Short mmCIF file of C-alpha atoms in Angstrom, two decimals:
data_model
loop_
_atom_site.label_atom_id
_atom_site.label_comp_id
_atom_site.label_asym_id
_atom_site.label_seq_id
_atom_site.Cartn_x
_atom_site.Cartn_y
_atom_site.Cartn_z
CA ILE A 1 88.12 123.26 103.18
CA ARG A 2 85.16 124.92 104.76
CA LEU A 3 85.25 125.34 108.51
CA ASP A 4 82.40 125.87 110.95
CA PRO A 5 81.54 129.55 111.30
CA ILE A 6 82.66 131.68 114.20
CA ASN A 7 80.05 134.09 115.49
CA VAL A 8 81.12 137.31 117.13
CA ALA A 9 78.14 139.29 118.26
CA PRO A 10 77.67 142.02 118.97
CA LEU A 11 80.56 143.82 117.28
CA GLU A 12 80.59 147.53 117.97
CA VAL A 13 81.30 150.16 115.29
CA GLY A 14 85.06 150.34 114.57
CA ALA A 15 85.76 147.21 116.62
CA GLU A 16 87.57 144.18 115.30
CA TYR A 17 88.16 140.60 116.33
CA SER A 18 90.85 138.01 115.78
CA ARG A 19 90.63 134.22 115.64
CA SER A 20 92.99 131.42 114.75
CA ARG A 21 92.18 127.92 113.52
CA THR A 22 94.25 124.83 112.81
CA VAL A 23 93.32 123.15 109.55
CA THR A 24 94.33 119.74 108.21
CA LEU A 25 94.74 119.48 104.44
CA PRO A 26 93.73 116.26 102.72
CA VAL A 27 96.54 113.80 102.00
CA SER A 28 95.79 114.15 98.31
CA PHE A 29 96.58 117.89 98.38
CA GLN A 30 99.63 118.22 96.12
CA ALA A 31 100.11 121.99 95.66
CA THR A 32 103.46 123.39 96.64
CA THR A 33 102.15 126.94 96.99
CA ALA A 34 98.73 127.70 98.44
CA PHE A 35 96.67 130.55 99.89
CA LEU A 36 94.27 130.55 102.81
CA ILE A 37 91.11 132.51 102.13
CA VAL A 38 88.92 133.86 104.91
CA ARG A 39 85.43 135.11 104.29
CA SER A 40 83.38 136.84 106.97
CA ASP A 41 79.60 137.03 106.96
CA VAL A 42 79.43 134.01 104.61
CA ASN A 43 75.62 133.96 104.44
CA ASN A 44 75.28 137.76 104.29
CA ASP A 45 73.38 137.73 107.58
CA VAL A 46 74.73 141.13 108.58
CA ALA A 47 73.43 144.24 106.78
CA GLU A 48 76.54 146.13 105.70
CA LEU A 49 77.32 149.24 103.71
CA SER A 50 79.69 147.15 101.59
CA GLU A 51 79.87 143.36 101.12
CA SER A 52 82.98 143.65 98.92
CA ASN A 53 85.47 143.70 101.81
CA ASN A 54 84.47 140.39 103.44
CA VAL A 55 87.08 138.21 101.68
CA ARG A 56 90.84 138.20 102.33
CA ALA A 57 93.62 135.90 101.13
CA SER A 58 96.77 135.11 103.04
CA ASP A 59 100.23 135.57 101.68
CA ALA A 60 101.47 132.53 99.76
CA ILE A 61 102.31 129.54 101.94
CA THR A 62 104.45 126.54 101.04
CA VAL A 63 102.76 123.19 101.52
CA THR A 64 104.77 120.03 101.84
CA PRO A 65 102.77 116.94 100.81
CA THR A 66 102.11 114.45 103.61
CA PRO A 67 103.80 111.11 103.01
CA ALA A 68 101.07 108.62 102.15
CA PRO A 69 100.67 105.23 100.46
CA ASN A 70 99.38 104.78 96.93
CA LEU A 71 98.11 101.38 95.83
CA THR A 72 98.02 100.26 92.19
CA ALA A 73 96.92 96.99 90.62
CA THR A 74 98.06 95.07 87.57
CA VAL A 75 95.91 92.25 86.17
CA SER A 76 98.28 89.52 84.90
CA SER A 77 95.88 86.76 83.72
CA VAL A 78 92.27 85.79 83.28
CA GLY A 79 91.25 82.30 82.33
CA PRO A 80 90.02 80.17 80.84
CA SER A 81 89.84 81.89 77.50
CA PRO A 82 87.40 82.07 75.89
CA ALA A 83 85.22 82.52 78.95
CA VAL A 84 81.54 81.56 79.01
CA PHE A 85 78.79 83.44 80.87
CA GLY A 86 77.45 81.40 83.75
CA GLU A 87 80.80 79.77 84.33
CA GLN A 88 83.74 80.53 86.63
CA ILE A 89 86.93 82.33 85.67
CA THR A 90 90.12 82.86 87.64
CA VAL A 91 91.62 86.37 87.82
CA GLU A 92 95.23 86.90 88.91
CA TRP A 93 96.64 90.30 89.76
CA SER A 94 99.35 92.05 91.69
CA GLY A 95 99.20 95.13 93.83
CA GLN A 96 101.95 97.53 94.77
CA ASN A 97 102.50 100.57 96.94
CA VAL A 98 103.95 103.32 94.68
CA GLY A 99 103.41 105.98 97.36
CA THR A 100 105.73 107.60 99.87
CA ALA A 101 104.62 105.88 103.10
CA PRO A 102 103.78 102.29 104.14
CA VAL A 103 100.25 100.93 103.79
CA GLN A 104 98.85 100.04 107.22
CA GLY A 105 95.67 98.03 107.74
CA ARG A 106 93.39 95.91 105.56
CA TRP A 107 91.68 96.82 102.31
CA SER A 108 89.70 95.07 99.62
CA ASP A 109 90.56 94.68 95.96
CA LEU A 110 87.43 94.49 93.75
CA ILE A 111 86.91 92.61 90.46
CA PHE A 112 84.56 93.95 87.81
CA LEU A 113 83.19 92.94 84.40
CA SER A 114 83.25 95.88 81.98
CA SER A 115 82.43 96.58 78.33
CA ASP A 116 85.57 98.77 78.15
CA ASP A 117 88.83 99.36 80.01
CA ARG A 118 87.45 102.09 82.34
CA LEU A 119 85.61 101.55 85.60
CA GLY A 120 82.12 103.07 85.45
CA THR A 121 78.74 102.84 87.20
CA GLU A 122 77.46 100.34 84.59
CA ASP A 123 80.21 97.80 85.32
CA ARG A 124 79.33 94.63 87.22
CA LEU A 125 81.03 93.74 90.49
CA LEU A 126 82.05 90.09 90.28
CA GLY A 127 83.86 89.73 93.57
CA SER A 128 86.19 91.10 96.17
CA LEU A 129 89.16 89.92 98.10
CA SER A 130 90.27 91.20 101.49
CA ILE A 131 93.97 92.10 101.44
CA ASP A 132 96.19 92.04 104.52
CA ALA A 133 99.68 92.78 103.22
CA ALA A 134 100.47 95.50 105.77
CA PRO A 135 102.86 96.91 106.31
CA LEU A 136 103.40 97.28 102.55
CA ASN A 137 106.34 99.64 102.16
CA PRO A 138 106.82 101.92 99.13
CA GLY A 139 108.67 100.03 96.43
CA ALA A 140 108.37 96.70 98.21
CA PRO A 141 107.70 93.61 96.08
CA ALA A 142 104.11 93.46 94.94
CA TYR A 143 101.55 91.19 96.56
CA VAL A 144 100.05 88.62 94.19
CA ARG A 145 96.49 87.35 94.51
CA SER A 146 94.02 85.32 92.52
CA SER A 147 90.29 84.82 92.87
CA ALA A 148 87.72 82.62 91.16
CA VAL A 149 84.61 84.57 90.20
CA MET A 150 81.42 83.63 88.35
CA LEU A 151 80.56 85.39 85.11
CA PRO A 152 76.92 86.48 85.32
CA LEU A 153 74.27 84.79 83.26
CA ASP A 154 71.28 87.16 82.93
CA LEU A 155 69.54 89.40 80.42
CA ARG A 156 72.04 92.27 81.00
CA THR A 157 74.99 90.34 79.57
CA PHE A 158 75.58 89.76 75.92
CA THR A 159 78.01 87.74 73.82
CA GLY A 160 81.06 89.76 72.91
CA ASP A 161 84.37 91.03 74.24
CA TYR A 162 84.51 92.22 77.82
CA CYS A 163 87.29 93.47 80.07
CA ILE A 164 88.07 92.30 83.59
CA LEU A 165 88.99 95.20 85.89
CA VAL A 166 90.66 95.02 89.27
CA LYS A 167 90.51 98.00 91.59
CA ALA A 168 93.07 98.06 94.41
CA ASP A 169 91.58 99.42 97.63
CA GLY A 170 88.14 99.36 96.08
CA ASN A 171 86.55 99.92 99.49
CA HIS A 172 88.65 103.10 100.05
CA ALA A 173 89.98 101.86 103.38
CA ILE A 174 93.41 103.37 102.73
CA ASN A 175 93.93 107.15 102.57
CA GLU A 176 96.09 107.43 99.43
CA LEU A 177 98.05 110.05 97.54
CA ASN A 178 96.11 109.29 94.38
CA GLU A 179 92.75 107.52 94.25
CA ASN A 180 92.60 107.70 90.46
CA ASP A 181 95.29 105.10 89.57
CA ASN A 182 93.90 102.07 91.38
CA VAL A 183 92.25 100.29 88.38
CA SER A 184 93.88 97.84 85.99
CA ALA A 185 92.14 96.32 82.97
CA PHE A 186 92.63 92.98 81.23
CA CYS A 187 90.96 93.13 77.79
CA PRO A 188 90.98 90.58 74.95
#
């Protein structure tokens, strides 16, 4: 975490200064032992005899992770099968909070068409559904949703096997423990 610089000028020969700052670690920070590192004269603006003494690390500190929600999705069905480009399909999925704190607020689950089981920049967004299941407590029964989406009919789609992906909290409205486990794939 980079903080705004503190300028202390002028600083006389042999003088020193002291500052304290409060920092907030991201919810996703999972380390149990960490170090704070302070670097003075970050941009080397001050001409010094030695630049090698501008960095200091704290003693080890113990960090307790902040309780936070963690949404996951599981696609349960896609139909009809086989699906036809230019026609509508219905996607059903469930979402659950596997985190350590309740989910508060609204978020959107997104539905994608993909050539594989991983979400990437080349995948096509087919639709989204606003979810208001708050408060969704950790371990509570999953919410179940379905949405009818149109398979695209254009020159970028080809006959073959495709996956339907659902990404829970696709709009990143919820600050989660893990943003990397939100996608579920349904592949033929």
